[in-house]
Amino acid sequence: MTTFRASYLELEPRELVRHLLRVAGQCERDCVNPRDLLEFLKLEHMSFSFATELPDEAKRSLMGAAPRALLSFGDRVIATDKSLDENRARFSVLHEIGHYVLPHHEHALYLCDDIGLTYATRLVMEKEANEFAADLLFLGDRFCAEANSRPISAATVKELAMRYRASFEATARRLVEKNFRPCMFVSFKQEDHRQSIDVDAVANWEVRYCVASAPFKTIYFEKVTGRAPPDAVAAVTQPGRNIASSYVCEIAVADRQANESRNFRAEFFSNTYNVFCLLTPAR
């Protein structure tokens, strides 16, 4: 019995994305409609409360993480937790579609939690499904062309997020990942200051993660550490502030490899519960 496989059977994920978008009639749409993809693949979608209706043994398998979406391969069913907002539900469905169509993703059941559906996952199959979902969400190569024809700014993030019906964070990350210009996206998380007795103390926002474009990695560095400037945080976290109403300043970033500091244009903005920054070379 031969172990050879025809090369055409080893489809690249991007080829699957292009094929799915085309045959499901998504190429001329402004944003992807997961319902069309489900109908083409003959998959059913359900939404219910995972907390009350999933068996306890299923929830225990996630080691305490909150279940968010599942795929029952044999039943051809995708389910999402009804507590998810529209953007998270759409991405979760696309993630499970990734599990369904990607080569070697052939388990009988996928139960995906909050961590598995984010950048932070370390599981290979979850990363692959996330990347596939992002490619579907942003309509393949179309987003890449639009991202590189617009300014690297919070206003562009808002415009594209509204068009593709994606979260601001996912859009900002994609804007940088697909850019041919040097830029970096930095996400900050608020430190847990529940032990502080000073209710007027300014909260610190530390780097949660960062993503750099290929040119930025080549010219500068891949990661940064530290905290967001308090004045920037205070400005962008004001109640009612629009995401496009950003705070722009010039900051010095220590480059340990080059043993020097470099100046960058930093544009800070917030989606009301996270603080973000777009770094680009200072003029």
Coordinates of C-alpha atoms in Angstrom, one line a residue:
M1 CA 0.0 0.0 0.0
T2 CA 1.5 3.3 -1.1
T3 CA 1.9 6.2 1.3
F4 CA 2.1 8.8 -1.5
R5 CA -0.6 11.6 -1.6
A6 CA -1.5 13.6 -4.6
S7 CA -0.1 17.1 -4.2
Y8 CA -3.4 18.7 -5.2
L9 CA -5.0 17.2 -2.0
E10 CA -2.8 19.4 0.2
L11 CA -4.8 22.6 -0.2
E12 CA -3.4 25.7 1.4
P13 CA -5.8 27.4 3.8
R14 CA -5.8 30.6 1.7
E15 CA -7.0 28.5 -1.3
L16 CA -9.8 27.1 0.8
V17 CA -10.7 30.7 1.9
R18 CA -10.8 32.0 -1.7
H19 CA -12.9 29.0 -2.8
L20 CA -15.4 29.3 0.0
L21 CA -15.9 33.0 -0.5
R22 CA -16.4 32.5 -4.2
V23 CA -18.8 29.6 -4.1
A24 CA -20.8 31.0 -1.2
G25 CA -21.3 34.3 -3.1
Q26 CA -19.2 36.5 -0.7
C27 CA -16.8 38.1 -3.1
E28 CA -19.1 41.0 -4.0
R29 CA -20.4 41.6 -0.4
D30 CA -19.2 44.4 1.8
C31 CA -18.8 42.0 4.7
V32 CA -18.9 38.2 5.0
N33 CA -22.3 36.6 5.9
P34 CA -21.6 33.4 7.9
R35 CA -25.1 32.2 7.2
D36 CA -24.3 31.8 3.5
L37 CA -21.2 29.7 4.3
L38 CA -23.2 27.5 6.6
E39 CA -25.8 26.9 4.0
F40 CA -23.2 26.0 1.3
L41 CA -21.5 23.6 3.7
K42 CA -24.9 22.2 4.8
L43 CA -24.1 23.0 8.5
E44 CA -26.7 24.0 11.0
H45 CA -26.2 26.8 13.5
M46 CA -27.7 26.8 17.0
S47 CA -27.4 29.4 19.9
F48 CA -28.1 28.5 23.5
S49 CA -26.8 29.0 27.0
F50 CA -23.7 26.9 27.4
A51 CA -23.7 27.5 31.2
T52 CA -27.1 25.9 31.7
E53 CA -27.4 23.4 28.8
L54 CA -23.9 21.9 28.3
P55 CA -23.2 18.7 30.2
D56 CA -20.9 19.3 33.3
E57 CA -18.4 16.8 31.9
A58 CA -18.0 18.9 28.8
K59 CA -17.4 22.1 30.8
R60 CA -14.9 20.3 33.0
S61 CA -12.8 19.4 30.0
L62 CA -12.0 23.0 29.5
M63 CA -10.4 23.3 33.0
G64 CA -12.5 26.2 34.1
A65 CA -12.3 28.3 30.9
A66 CA -15.6 29.6 29.6
P67 CA -17.0 27.6 26.6
R68 CA -17.9 29.8 23.7
A69 CA -18.5 27.7 20.6
L70 CA -18.7 24.1 19.5
L71 CA -18.7 21.9 16.4
S72 CA -20.2 18.5 16.3
F73 CA -18.6 17.1 13.1
G74 CA -20.9 14.1 12.6
D75 CA -24.1 16.1 13.3
R76 CA -23.0 18.9 11.1
V77 CA -23.9 21.4 13.9
I78 CA -22.2 24.5 15.0
A79 CA -23.4 26.1 18.2
T80 CA -22.4 29.4 19.9
D81 CA -23.2 30.6 23.4
K82 CA -26.1 33.0 23.3
S83 CA -24.3 35.5 25.6
L84 CA -21.9 36.4 22.8
D85 CA -22.3 39.8 21.1
E86 CA -22.8 39.9 17.4
N87 CA -19.1 40.3 16.4
R88 CA -17.9 37.5 18.7
A89 CA -20.7 35.2 17.6
R90 CA -19.8 35.8 13.9
F91 CA -16.1 35.1 14.5
S92 CA -16.9 32.0 16.6
V93 CA -19.0 30.6 13.8
L94 CA -16.2 31.2 11.3
H95 CA -13.7 29.6 13.7
E96 CA -15.8 26.4 13.8
I97 CA -16.2 26.5 10.0
G98 CA -12.4 26.5 10.0
H99 CA -12.3 23.3 12.1
Y100 CA -14.8 21.8 9.7
V101 CA -13.0 22.4 6.4
L102 CA -9.3 22.5 7.3
P103 CA -7.3 19.4 6.5
H104 CA -6.5 17.2 9.6
H105 CA -9.1 19.0 11.7
E106 CA -11.3 15.9 11.9
H107 CA -12.2 15.4 15.5
A108 CA -15.7 14.3 16.2
L109 CA -16.3 17.3 18.6
Y110 CA -14.7 20.7 19.1
L111 CA -15.5 22.6 22.2
C112 CA -13.7 26.0 22.0
D113 CA -13.3 28.3 25.0
D114 CA -12.5 32.0 25.3
I115 CA -8.7 31.4 25.2
G116 CA -8.8 29.1 22.2
L117 CA -10.7 31.8 20.3
T118 CA -8.1 34.5 20.9
Y119 CA -4.5 35.3 19.8
A120 CA -3.3 33.9 23.2
T121 CA -4.0 30.2 22.4
R122 CA -1.0 27.9 22.1
L123 CA -2.9 25.1 20.6
V124 CA -1.9 24.6 16.9
M125 CA -5.4 23.6 15.7
E126 CA -7.0 26.6 17.5
K127 CA -4.4 29.0 16.0
E128 CA -5.1 27.5 12.5
A129 CA -8.9 27.9 13.0
N130 CA -8.4 31.5 14.2
E131 CA -6.3 32.4 11.2
F132 CA -8.8 30.8 8.9
A133 CA -11.7 32.6 10.5
A134 CA -9.9 36.0 10.2
D135 CA -9.2 35.4 6.5
L136 CA -12.9 34.7 6.0
L137 CA -14.0 37.6 8.2
F138 CA -11.8 40.1 6.2
L139 CA -12.7 38.6 2.8
G140 CA -9.3 37.2 2.0
D141 CA -7.0 39.6 0.1
R142 CA -9.5 42.4 -0.2
F143 CA -8.7 43.8 3.3
C144 CA -5.0 43.7 2.6
A145 CA -5.4 46.0 -0.4
E146 CA -7.6 48.4 1.6
A147 CA -5.3 48.4 4.6
N148 CA -2.3 49.4 2.5
S149 CA -4.2 52.2 0.7
R150 CA -5.3 54.0 3.8
P151 CA -3.5 55.8 6.6
I152 CA -2.4 53.8 9.6
S153 CA -4.7 55.4 12.1
A154 CA -7.5 54.9 14.6
A155 CA -9.9 56.5 12.1
T156 CA -9.0 53.8 9.5
V157 CA -9.5 51.1 12.2
K158 CA -13.0 52.5 12.9
E159 CA -13.9 52.7 9.2
L160 CA -12.7 49.2 8.3
A161 CA -14.2 47.7 11.5
M162 CA -17.6 49.1 10.6
R163 CA -17.4 47.9 7.0
Y164 CA -16.3 44.4 7.9
R165 CA -18.5 44.2 11.0
A166 CA -15.5 43.1 13.1
S167 CA -14.2 44.2 16.5
F168 CA -12.0 47.3 16.7
E169 CA -9.2 45.1 18.2
A170 CA -9.3 42.5 15.5
T171 CA -9.4 45.1 12.8
A172 CA -6.4 47.0 14.2
R173 CA -4.4 43.8 14.5
R174 CA -5.2 42.9 11.0
L175 CA -4.4 46.4 9.7
V176 CA -0.9 45.9 11.1
E177 CA -0.4 42.2 10.2
K178 CA -1.2 42.9 6.5
N179 CA 0.6 46.1 6.1
F180 CA 3.6 46.6 3.9
R181 CA 4.7 49.7 5.9
P182 CA 6.5 49.6 9.3
C183 CA 3.9 49.7 12.1
M184 CA 3.1 48.0 15.3
F185 CA -0.2 47.4 17.2
V186 CA 0.1 47.3 21.0
S187 CA -2.7 46.2 23.4
F188 CA -2.7 47.3 27.0
K189 CA -4.4 45.7 30.0
Q190 CA -5.3 47.4 33.2
E191 CA -3.4 46.3 36.3
D192 CA -5.4 44.8 39.0
H193 CA -5.4 47.5 41.7
R194 CA -8.1 46.1 43.9
Q195 CA -5.7 46.1 46.9
S196 CA -5.2 49.9 46.6
I197 CA -6.9 52.0 49.3
D198 CA -6.5 55.2 47.2
V199 CA -9.7 55.3 45.2
D200 CA -8.3 58.3 43.3
A201 CA -5.2 56.5 42.2
V202 CA -4.6 56.4 38.4
A203 CA -4.7 52.9 37.1
N204 CA -1.7 51.5 35.3
W205 CA -2.1 49.9 31.9
E206 CA 0.6 47.4 31.0
V207 CA 1.4 45.9 27.6
R208 CA -0.8 42.9 27.1
Y209 CA 0.6 41.9 23.7
C210 CA 1.9 43.5 20.5
V211 CA 1.8 42.7 16.8
A212 CA 4.3 44.1 14.3
S213 CA 4.2 44.3 10.5
A214 CA 7.0 42.4 8.6
P215 CA 8.9 45.7 7.8
F216 CA 8.7 46.9 11.4
K217 CA 10.1 43.6 12.7
T218 CA 13.0 43.8 10.1
I219 CA 13.9 47.4 10.8
Y220 CA 13.2 47.7 14.5
F221 CA 11.9 45.0 16.9
E222 CA 9.1 42.6 17.5
K223 CA 8.0 43.3 21.0
V224 CA 7.7 46.1 23.5
T225 CA 7.1 46.1 27.3
G226 CA 6.1 48.8 29.7
R227 CA 3.0 50.9 30.5
A228 CA 0.9 53.3 28.5
P229 CA 1.5 57.0 29.4
P230 CA -1.1 58.1 32.0
D231 CA -2.0 61.3 30.0
A232 CA -2.8 59.2 26.9
V233 CA -4.9 56.7 29.0
A234 CA -6.8 59.5 30.7
A235 CA -7.6 61.1 27.3
V236 CA -8.9 58.0 25.5
T237 CA -10.8 56.5 28.4
Q238 CA -13.1 59.4 28.9
P239 CA -16.7 58.3 28.9
G240 CA -18.4 58.8 25.5
R241 CA -15.2 59.3 23.6
N242 CA -15.2 58.1 20.0
I243 CA -12.6 55.5 19.1
A244 CA -11.5 57.7 16.2
S245 CA -10.9 60.5 18.7
S246 CA -7.4 59.4 19.5
Y247 CA -4.5 60.8 21.4
V248 CA -1.3 61.3 19.4
C249 CA 2.2 61.9 20.8
E250 CA 5.8 61.0 20.2
I251 CA 7.4 58.5 22.5
A252 CA 10.9 57.0 22.9
V253 CA 11.1 53.3 22.9
A254 CA 14.2 51.5 24.2
D255 CA 15.6 49.1 21.6
R256 CA 17.7 46.7 23.7
Q257 CA 19.2 45.0 20.7
A258 CA 20.4 48.2 19.2
N259 CA 21.2 49.6 22.7
E260 CA 19.5 52.9 22.0
S261 CA 16.1 54.6 22.1
R262 CA 14.1 55.3 19.0
N263 CA 11.3 57.9 18.6
F264 CA 7.9 56.8 17.3
R265 CA 4.6 58.4 16.5
A266 CA 2.2 56.8 19.0
E267 CA -1.6 57.0 18.4
F268 CA -3.6 55.8 21.4
F269 CA -7.3 54.9 21.3
S270 CA -9.7 52.7 23.3
N271 CA -12.8 50.5 22.8
T272 CA -14.0 51.4 26.3
Y273 CA -12.5 48.4 28.0
N274 CA -9.0 48.1 26.4
V275 CA -6.4 50.7 25.5
F276 CA -4.5 50.3 22.2
C277 CA -1.7 52.0 20.4
L278 CA -0.5 52.2 16.8
L279 CA 3.3 52.8 16.6
T280 CA 4.8 54.2 13.4
P281 CA 8.2 55.8 12.7
A282 CA 8.4 59.4 13.8
R283 CA 9.0 61.8 10.9

